[in-house]
């Protein structure tokens, strides 16, 4: 019997996000209920109970896969691995720390149905939070990227909250293993003639755990690669 096709693959790269996943995955399952979709968790050897939690969730939901890796190998390599094994017609990826909402995932999916090849989420941050130094610097860095890359009016190149057609992904050859992967996919998709747009998405501070990305360490590396 032929395996039924999937509409959507949701890829979640994780490292020590057990408490957040316990909330996020049931929310995703509820939000996308009635749709043929899968959740792919790429776990960089978390030792916080992530594997045990997913094993429990797999008893309740039959559409979850987990790929274990040997350690912190970079968000780019995690996304590439997840994208490569995705079986859906569309691939949606998101951080797993509850900084994004399932409601906006649904908006991404609805937006790409309008004929786009890739839809990016750009973060809408409360004014008080946006004044923090790292967000002000992030906004400035996105402005620099926009000037150097010539990618039109896109606002946010570095947010892991996006959806693309699987057929487009199969045309892109990526090499980056770290955060620069997020920009690399946009650039190479554009060079393939992809139709790309953005939507505003709400952004929240994580509920549990600590961020794994140091903006102040990553930004200089990122700009050197860009140049």
PDB file of C-alpha atoms in Angstrom:
ATOM      1  CA  UNK A   1       0.000   0.000   0.000  1.00  0.00           C
ATOM      2  CA  UNK A   2       1.338   3.430  -0.952  1.00  0.00           C
ATOM      3  CA  UNK A   3       2.189   5.667   1.990  1.00  0.00           C
ATOM      4  CA  UNK A   4      -0.164   8.694   2.137  1.00  0.00           C
ATOM      5  CA  UNK A   5       1.521  11.973   1.254  1.00  0.00           C
ATOM      6  CA  UNK A   6       2.132  14.568   3.932  1.00  0.00           C
ATOM      7  CA  UNK A   7       1.165  18.202   3.537  1.00  0.00           C
ATOM      8  CA  UNK A   8       3.693  19.522   6.023  1.00  0.00           C
ATOM      9  CA  UNK A   9       6.872  18.682   7.919  1.00  0.00           C
ATOM     10  CA  UNK A  10       7.649  20.720  11.044  1.00  0.00           C
ATOM     11  CA  UNK A  11      11.346  20.697  11.954  1.00  0.00           C
ATOM     12  CA  UNK A  12      12.414  21.610  15.500  1.00  0.00           C
ATOM     13  CA  UNK A  13      16.146  21.757  16.303  1.00  0.00           C
ATOM     14  CA  UNK A  14      16.573  21.310  20.055  1.00  0.00           C
ATOM     15  CA  UNK A  15      19.147  21.262  22.803  1.00  0.00           C
ATOM     16  CA  UNK A  16      17.913  21.029  26.384  1.00  0.00           C
ATOM     17  CA  UNK A  17      14.369  22.196  25.617  1.00  0.00           C
ATOM     18  CA  UNK A  18      12.493  19.425  27.448  1.00  0.00           C
ATOM     19  CA  UNK A  19      10.230  21.686  29.506  1.00  0.00           C
ATOM     20  CA  UNK A  20       9.379  23.825  26.491  1.00  0.00           C
ATOM     21  CA  UNK A  21       8.728  20.810  24.235  1.00  0.00           C
ATOM     22  CA  UNK A  22       6.306  19.387  26.784  1.00  0.00           C
ATOM     23  CA  UNK A  23       4.112  22.438  26.114  1.00  0.00           C
ATOM     24  CA  UNK A  24       4.955  23.156  22.474  1.00  0.00           C
ATOM     25  CA  UNK A  25       4.392  19.761  20.872  1.00  0.00           C
ATOM     26  CA  UNK A  26       0.831  19.260  22.197  1.00  0.00           C
ATOM     27  CA  UNK A  27       0.052  22.832  21.081  1.00  0.00           C
ATOM     28  CA  UNK A  28       1.311  22.028  17.564  1.00  0.00           C
ATOM     29  CA  UNK A  29      -0.689  18.805  17.464  1.00  0.00           C
ATOM     30  CA  UNK A  30      -3.829  20.685  18.456  1.00  0.00           C
ATOM     31  CA  UNK A  31      -3.234  23.587  16.073  1.00  0.00           C
ATOM     32  CA  UNK A  32      -2.632  21.402  13.022  1.00  0.00           C
ATOM     33  CA  UNK A  33      -5.150  18.667  13.861  1.00  0.00           C
ATOM     34  CA  UNK A  34      -6.968  17.377  10.810  1.00  0.00           C
ATOM     35  CA  UNK A  35      -3.893  17.888   8.597  1.00  0.00           C
ATOM     36  CA  UNK A  36      -1.456  15.225   7.404  1.00  0.00           C
ATOM     37  CA  UNK A  37       1.792  16.439   8.964  1.00  0.00           C
ATOM     38  CA  UNK A  38       4.855  15.261  10.851  1.00  0.00           C
ATOM     39  CA  UNK A  39       7.089  16.718  13.557  1.00  0.00           C
ATOM     40  CA  UNK A  40      10.831  16.100  13.235  1.00  0.00           C
ATOM     41  CA  UNK A  41      12.921  16.820  16.334  1.00  0.00           C
ATOM     42  CA  UNK A  42      16.664  17.178  15.761  1.00  0.00           C
ATOM     43  CA  UNK A  43      18.251  16.718  19.192  1.00  0.00           C
ATOM     44  CA  UNK A  44      21.889  17.660  19.795  1.00  0.00           C
ATOM     45  CA  UNK A  45      22.399  15.114  22.581  1.00  0.00           C
ATOM     46  CA  UNK A  46      20.295  16.837  25.240  1.00  0.00           C
ATOM     47  CA  UNK A  47      20.727  15.336  28.707  1.00  0.00           C
ATOM     48  CA  UNK A  48      17.653  16.929  30.258  1.00  0.00           C
ATOM     49  CA  UNK A  49      15.046  14.243  29.591  1.00  0.00           C
ATOM     50  CA  UNK A  50      14.249  15.288  26.015  1.00  0.00           C
ATOM     51  CA  UNK A  51      14.531  11.748  24.614  1.00  0.00           C
ATOM     52  CA  UNK A  52      12.365  10.327  27.385  1.00  0.00           C
ATOM     53  CA  UNK A  53       9.752  13.039  26.923  1.00  0.00           C
ATOM     54  CA  UNK A  54       9.570  12.446  23.177  1.00  0.00           C
ATOM     55  CA  UNK A  55       9.212   8.709  23.748  1.00  0.00           C
ATOM     56  CA  UNK A  56       6.161   9.432  25.909  1.00  0.00           C
ATOM     57  CA  UNK A  57       4.705  11.838  23.360  1.00  0.00           C
ATOM     58  CA  UNK A  58       5.170   9.257  20.601  1.00  0.00           C
ATOM     59  CA  UNK A  59       2.760   6.971  22.464  1.00  0.00           C
ATOM     60  CA  UNK A  60       0.113   9.675  22.212  1.00  0.00           C
ATOM     61  CA  UNK A  61       0.980  11.089  18.782  1.00  0.00           C
ATOM     62  CA  UNK A  62       2.095   8.868  15.913  1.00  0.00           C
ATOM     63  CA  UNK A  63       3.582  11.593  13.709  1.00  0.00           C
ATOM     64  CA  UNK A  64       6.709  12.465  15.744  1.00  0.00           C
ATOM     65  CA  UNK A  65      10.256  11.501  14.794  1.00  0.00           C
ATOM     66  CA  UNK A  66      13.395  12.263  16.772  1.00  0.00           C
ATOM     67  CA  UNK A  67      16.889  12.291  15.317  1.00  0.00           C
ATOM     68  CA  UNK A  68      19.634  12.123  17.933  1.00  0.00           C
ATOM     69  CA  UNK A  69      23.020  13.666  17.254  1.00  0.00           C
ATOM     70  CA  UNK A  70      26.362  13.447  19.011  1.00  0.00           C
ATOM     71  CA  UNK A  71      26.507  17.017  20.327  1.00  0.00           C
ATOM     72  CA  UNK A  72      26.133  20.708  19.526  1.00  0.00           C
ATOM     73  CA  UNK A  73      26.788  20.641  15.787  1.00  0.00           C
ATOM     74  CA  UNK A  74      25.123  23.944  14.874  1.00  0.00           C
ATOM     75  CA  UNK A  75      21.603  25.056  14.054  1.00  0.00           C
ATOM     76  CA  UNK A  76      22.377  25.098  10.340  1.00  0.00           C
ATOM     77  CA  UNK A  77      23.444  21.468  10.262  1.00  0.00           C
ATOM     78  CA  UNK A  78      20.422  20.519  12.410  1.00  0.00           C
ATOM     79  CA  UNK A  79      18.004  22.248  10.055  1.00  0.00           C
ATOM     80  CA  UNK A  80      19.684  20.762   6.993  1.00  0.00           C
ATOM     81  CA  UNK A  81      19.375  17.261   8.458  1.00  0.00           C
ATOM     82  CA  UNK A  82      15.723  17.835   9.302  1.00  0.00           C
ATOM     83  CA  UNK A  83      14.926  19.384   5.925  1.00  0.00           C
ATOM     84  CA  UNK A  84      16.645  16.507   4.112  1.00  0.00           C
ATOM     85  CA  UNK A  85      14.522  13.811   5.726  1.00  0.00           C
ATOM     86  CA  UNK A  86      11.257  15.791   5.666  1.00  0.00           C
ATOM     87  CA  UNK A  87       8.484  14.040   3.748  1.00  0.00           C
ATOM     88  CA  UNK A  88       5.984  16.904   3.551  1.00  0.00           C
ATOM     89  CA  UNK A  89       5.209  19.063   0.533  1.00  0.00           C
ATOM     90  CA  UNK A  90       6.134  22.051   2.703  1.00  0.00           C
ATOM     91  CA  UNK A  91       8.802  22.336   5.401  1.00  0.00           C
ATOM     92  CA  UNK A  92       8.266  24.646   8.373  1.00  0.00           C
ATOM     93  CA  UNK A  93      10.977  25.181  10.963  1.00  0.00           C
ATOM     94  CA  UNK A  94      10.838  26.953  14.291  1.00  0.00           C
ATOM     95  CA  UNK A  95      12.810  27.398  17.471  1.00  0.00           C
ATOM     96  CA  UNK A  96      11.433  25.154  20.208  1.00  0.00           C
ATOM     97  CA  UNK A  97      11.741  27.540  23.171  1.00  0.00           C
ATOM     98  CA  UNK A  98       8.179  28.926  23.008  1.00  0.00           C
ATOM     99  CA  UNK A  99       9.390  32.229  21.605  1.00  0.00           C
ATOM    100  CA  UNK A 100       6.946  31.718  18.709  1.00  0.00           C
ATOM    101  CA  UNK A 101       3.295  30.705  18.698  1.00  0.00           C
ATOM    102  CA  UNK A 102       1.443  27.964  16.841  1.00  0.00           C
ATOM    103  CA  UNK A 103      -1.053  30.557  15.613  1.00  0.00           C
ATOM    104  CA  UNK A 104       1.738  32.191  13.606  1.00  0.00           C
ATOM    105  CA  UNK A 105       2.851  28.774  12.303  1.00  0.00           C
ATOM    106  CA  UNK A 106      -0.622  28.413  10.829  1.00  0.00           C
ATOM    107  CA  UNK A 107      -0.336  31.871   9.256  1.00  0.00           C
ATOM    108  CA  UNK A 108       2.984  30.851   7.644  1.00  0.00           C
ATOM    109  CA  UNK A 109       1.323  27.771   6.182  1.00  0.00           C
ATOM    110  CA  UNK A 110      -1.676  29.743   4.937  1.00  0.00           C
ATOM    111  CA  UNK A 111       0.545  32.430   3.399  1.00  0.00           C
ATOM    112  CA  UNK A 112       2.636  30.035   1.332  1.00  0.00           C
ATOM    113  CA  UNK A 113      -0.576  28.693  -0.196  1.00  0.00           C
ATOM    114  CA  UNK A 114      -0.887  32.053  -1.979  1.00  0.00           C
ATOM    115  CA  UNK A 115       1.807  31.004  -4.439  1.00  0.00           C
ATOM    116  CA  UNK A 116       5.025  31.781  -2.577  1.00  0.00           C
ATOM    117  CA  UNK A 117       8.039  29.481  -2.462  1.00  0.00           C
ATOM    118  CA  UNK A 118       9.309  30.688   0.914  1.00  0.00           C
ATOM    119  CA  UNK A 119       7.682  32.696   3.685  1.00  0.00           C
ATOM    120  CA  UNK A 120       9.801  34.174   6.470  1.00  0.00           C
ATOM    121  CA  UNK A 121       8.670  35.379   9.864  1.00  0.00           C
ATOM    122  CA  UNK A 122      10.092  38.684  11.027  1.00  0.00           C
ATOM    123  CA  UNK A 123       9.967  39.268  14.756  1.00  0.00           C
ATOM    124  CA  UNK A 124       7.676  41.913  16.226  1.00  0.00           C
ATOM    125  CA  UNK A 125       9.108  42.738  19.634  1.00  0.00           C
ATOM    126  CA  UNK A 126       7.462  44.867  22.362  1.00  0.00           C
ATOM    127  CA  UNK A 127       8.930  48.383  22.422  1.00  0.00           C
ATOM    128  CA  UNK A 128      10.462  48.002  25.863  1.00  0.00           C
ATOM    129  CA  UNK A 129      12.202  44.768  24.864  1.00  0.00           C
ATOM    130  CA  UNK A 130      13.298  46.162  21.500  1.00  0.00           C
ATOM    131  CA  UNK A 131      15.379  48.781  23.306  1.00  0.00           C
ATOM    132  CA  UNK A 132      17.682  46.103  24.708  1.00  0.00           C
ATOM    133  CA  UNK A 133      21.147  46.309  23.219  1.00  0.00           C
ATOM    134  CA  UNK A 134      21.134  42.929  21.470  1.00  0.00           C
ATOM    135  CA  UNK A 135      17.868  43.688  19.659  1.00  0.00           C
ATOM    136  CA  UNK A 136      19.045  47.129  18.601  1.00  0.00           C
ATOM    137  CA  UNK A 137      22.256  45.588  17.267  1.00  0.00           C
ATOM    138  CA  UNK A 138      20.290  42.819  15.558  1.00  0.00           C
ATOM    139  CA  UNK A 139      18.144  45.420  13.800  1.00  0.00           C
ATOM    140  CA  UNK A 140      21.295  47.241  12.671  1.00  0.00           C
ATOM    141  CA  UNK A 141      22.884  44.000  11.434  1.00  0.00           C
ATOM    142  CA  UNK A 142      19.786  43.161   9.400  1.00  0.00           C
ATOM    143  CA  UNK A 143      20.026  46.627   7.841  1.00  0.00           C
ATOM    144  CA  UNK A 144      23.664  45.965   6.876  1.00  0.00           C
ATOM    145  CA  UNK A 145      22.743  42.579   5.393  1.00  0.00           C
ATOM    146  CA  UNK A 146      19.974  44.208   3.384  1.00  0.00           C
ATOM    147  CA  UNK A 147      22.401  46.777   1.932  1.00  0.00           C
ATOM    148  CA  UNK A 148      25.147  44.283   1.095  1.00  0.00           C
ATOM    149  CA  UNK A 149      23.020  41.410  -0.191  1.00  0.00           C
ATOM    150  CA  UNK A 150      20.609  43.343  -2.377  1.00  0.00           C
ATOM    151  CA  UNK A 151      17.715  41.190  -1.148  1.00  0.00           C
ATOM    152  CA  UNK A 152      15.148  43.940  -1.458  1.00  0.00           C
ATOM    153  CA  UNK A 153      12.927  44.886   1.441  1.00  0.00           C
ATOM    154  CA  UNK A 154      13.247  41.808   3.611  1.00  0.00           C
ATOM    155  CA  UNK A 155      13.548  42.798   7.259  1.00  0.00           C
ATOM    156  CA  UNK A 156      14.840  39.734   9.100  1.00  0.00           C
ATOM    157  CA  UNK A 157      17.357  37.265   7.692  1.00  0.00           C
ATOM    158  CA  UNK A 158      18.263  35.330  10.824  1.00  0.00           C
ATOM    159  CA  UNK A 159      15.069  34.020  12.391  1.00  0.00           C
ATOM    160  CA  UNK A 160      14.369  30.303  12.461  1.00  0.00           C
ATOM    161  CA  UNK A 161      10.646  30.696  11.858  1.00  0.00           C
ATOM    162  CA  UNK A 162       9.943  30.051   8.195  1.00  0.00           C
ATOM    163  CA  UNK A 163       8.309  27.768   5.672  1.00  0.00           C
ATOM    164  CA  UNK A 164       9.422  26.718   2.205  1.00  0.00           C
ATOM    165  CA  UNK A 165       8.383  24.327  -0.496  1.00  0.00           C
ATOM    166  CA  UNK A 166      10.178  20.989  -0.306  1.00  0.00           C
ATOM    167  CA  UNK A 167      10.686  21.198  -4.065  1.00  0.00           C
ATOM    168  CA  UNK A 168      12.631  24.451  -3.570  1.00  0.00           C
ATOM    169  CA  UNK A 169      14.770  22.972  -0.799  1.00  0.00           C
ATOM    170  CA  UNK A 170      15.822  20.138  -3.111  1.00  0.00           C
ATOM    171  CA  UNK A 171      17.252  22.722  -5.514  1.00  0.00           C
ATOM    172  CA  UNK A 172      19.425  24.422  -2.885  1.00  0.00           C
ATOM    173  CA  UNK A 173      22.902  23.225  -1.984  1.00  0.00           C
ATOM    174  CA  UNK A 174      23.795  24.596   1.456  1.00  0.00           C
ATOM    175  CA  UNK A 175      27.125  24.400   3.261  1.00  0.00           C
ATOM    176  CA  UNK A 176      26.767  26.451   6.429  1.00  0.00           C
ATOM    177  CA  UNK A 177      26.412  24.665   9.779  1.00  0.00           C
ATOM    178  CA  UNK A 178      25.800  27.608  12.072  1.00  0.00           C
ATOM    179  CA  UNK A 179      23.388  30.550  12.144  1.00  0.00           C
ATOM    180  CA  UNK A 180      24.579  31.840   8.756  1.00  0.00           C
ATOM    181  CA  UNK A 181      22.602  28.944   7.227  1.00  0.00           C
ATOM    182  CA  UNK A 182      19.431  30.993   7.716  1.00  0.00           C
ATOM    183  CA  UNK A 183      20.712  33.737   5.423  1.00  0.00           C
ATOM    184  CA  UNK A 184      22.322  31.260   3.022  1.00  0.00           C
ATOM    185  CA  UNK A 185      18.992  29.566   2.294  1.00  0.00           C
ATOM    186  CA  UNK A 186      17.331  32.902   1.495  1.00  0.00           C
ATOM    187  CA  UNK A 187      20.141  34.010  -0.792  1.00  0.00           C
ATOM    188  CA  UNK A 188      20.330  30.720  -2.685  1.00  0.00           C
ATOM    189  CA  UNK A 189      16.547  30.476  -2.967  1.00  0.00           C
ATOM    190  CA  UNK A 190      16.463  33.976  -4.443  1.00  0.00           C
ATOM    191  CA  UNK A 191      19.141  33.010  -6.959  1.00  0.00           C
ATOM    192  CA  UNK A 192      16.888  30.126  -8.024  1.00  0.00           C
ATOM    193  CA  UNK A 193      14.136  32.625  -8.766  1.00  0.00           C
ATOM    194  CA  UNK A 194      12.068  31.779  -5.698  1.00  0.00           C
ATOM    195  CA  UNK A 195       9.156  33.990  -4.748  1.00  0.00           C
ATOM    196  CA  UNK A 196       9.839  35.066  -1.142  1.00  0.00           C
ATOM    197  CA  UNK A 197       7.817  37.155   1.287  1.00  0.00           C
ATOM    198  CA  UNK A 198       7.685  37.948   5.011  1.00  0.00           C
ATOM    199  CA  UNK A 199       4.963  38.143   7.620  1.00  0.00           C
ATOM    200  CA  UNK A 200       5.151  39.780  11.062  1.00  0.00           C
ATOM    201  CA  UNK A 201       5.173  37.291  13.938  1.00  0.00           C
ATOM    202  CA  UNK A 202       5.002  37.847  17.675  1.00  0.00           C
ATOM    203  CA  UNK A 203       8.199  37.091  19.566  1.00  0.00           C
ATOM    204  CA  UNK A 204       8.346  36.229  23.268  1.00  0.00           C
ATOM    205  CA  UNK A 205      11.085  35.544  25.779  1.00  0.00           C
ATOM    206  CA  UNK A 206      11.644  31.845  26.346  1.00  0.00           C
ATOM    207  CA  UNK A 207       9.716  30.230  29.212  1.00  0.00           C
ATOM    208  CA  UNK A 208      12.285  27.702  30.417  1.00  0.00           C
ATOM    209  CA  UNK A 209      16.017  27.194  30.044  1.00  0.00           C
ATOM    210  CA  UNK A 210      18.712  29.456  28.690  1.00  0.00           C
ATOM    211  CA  UNK A 211      19.459  30.646  25.168  1.00  0.00           C
ATOM    212  CA  UNK A 212      22.148  28.646  23.348  1.00  0.00           C
ATOM    213  CA  UNK A 213      23.160  31.461  20.987  1.00  0.00           C
ATOM    214  CA  UNK A 214      25.437  34.310  21.986  1.00  0.00           C
ATOM    215  CA  UNK A 215      24.630  37.234  19.706  1.00  0.00           C
ATOM    216  CA  UNK A 216      27.846  39.041  20.586  1.00  0.00           C
ATOM    217  CA  UNK A 217      29.966  36.007  19.659  1.00  0.00           C
ATOM    218  CA  UNK A 218      28.022  35.086  16.548  1.00  0.00           C
ATOM    219  CA  UNK A 219      27.603  38.549  14.990  1.00  0.00           C
ATOM    220  CA  UNK A 220      31.284  39.174  14.094  1.00  0.00           C
ATOM    221  CA  UNK A 221      31.597  35.703  12.549  1.00  0.00           C
ATOM    222  CA  UNK A 222      28.382  36.271  10.640  1.00  0.00           C
ATOM    223  CA  UNK A 223      29.455  39.618   9.198  1.00  0.00           C
ATOM    224  CA  UNK A 224      32.819  38.218   8.087  1.00  0.00           C
ATOM    225  CA  UNK A 225      31.041  35.451   6.220  1.00  0.00           C
ATOM    226  CA  UNK A 226      28.645  37.945   4.672  1.00  0.00           C
ATOM    227  CA  UNK A 227      31.489  40.100   3.388  1.00  0.00           C
TER     228      UNK A 227
END
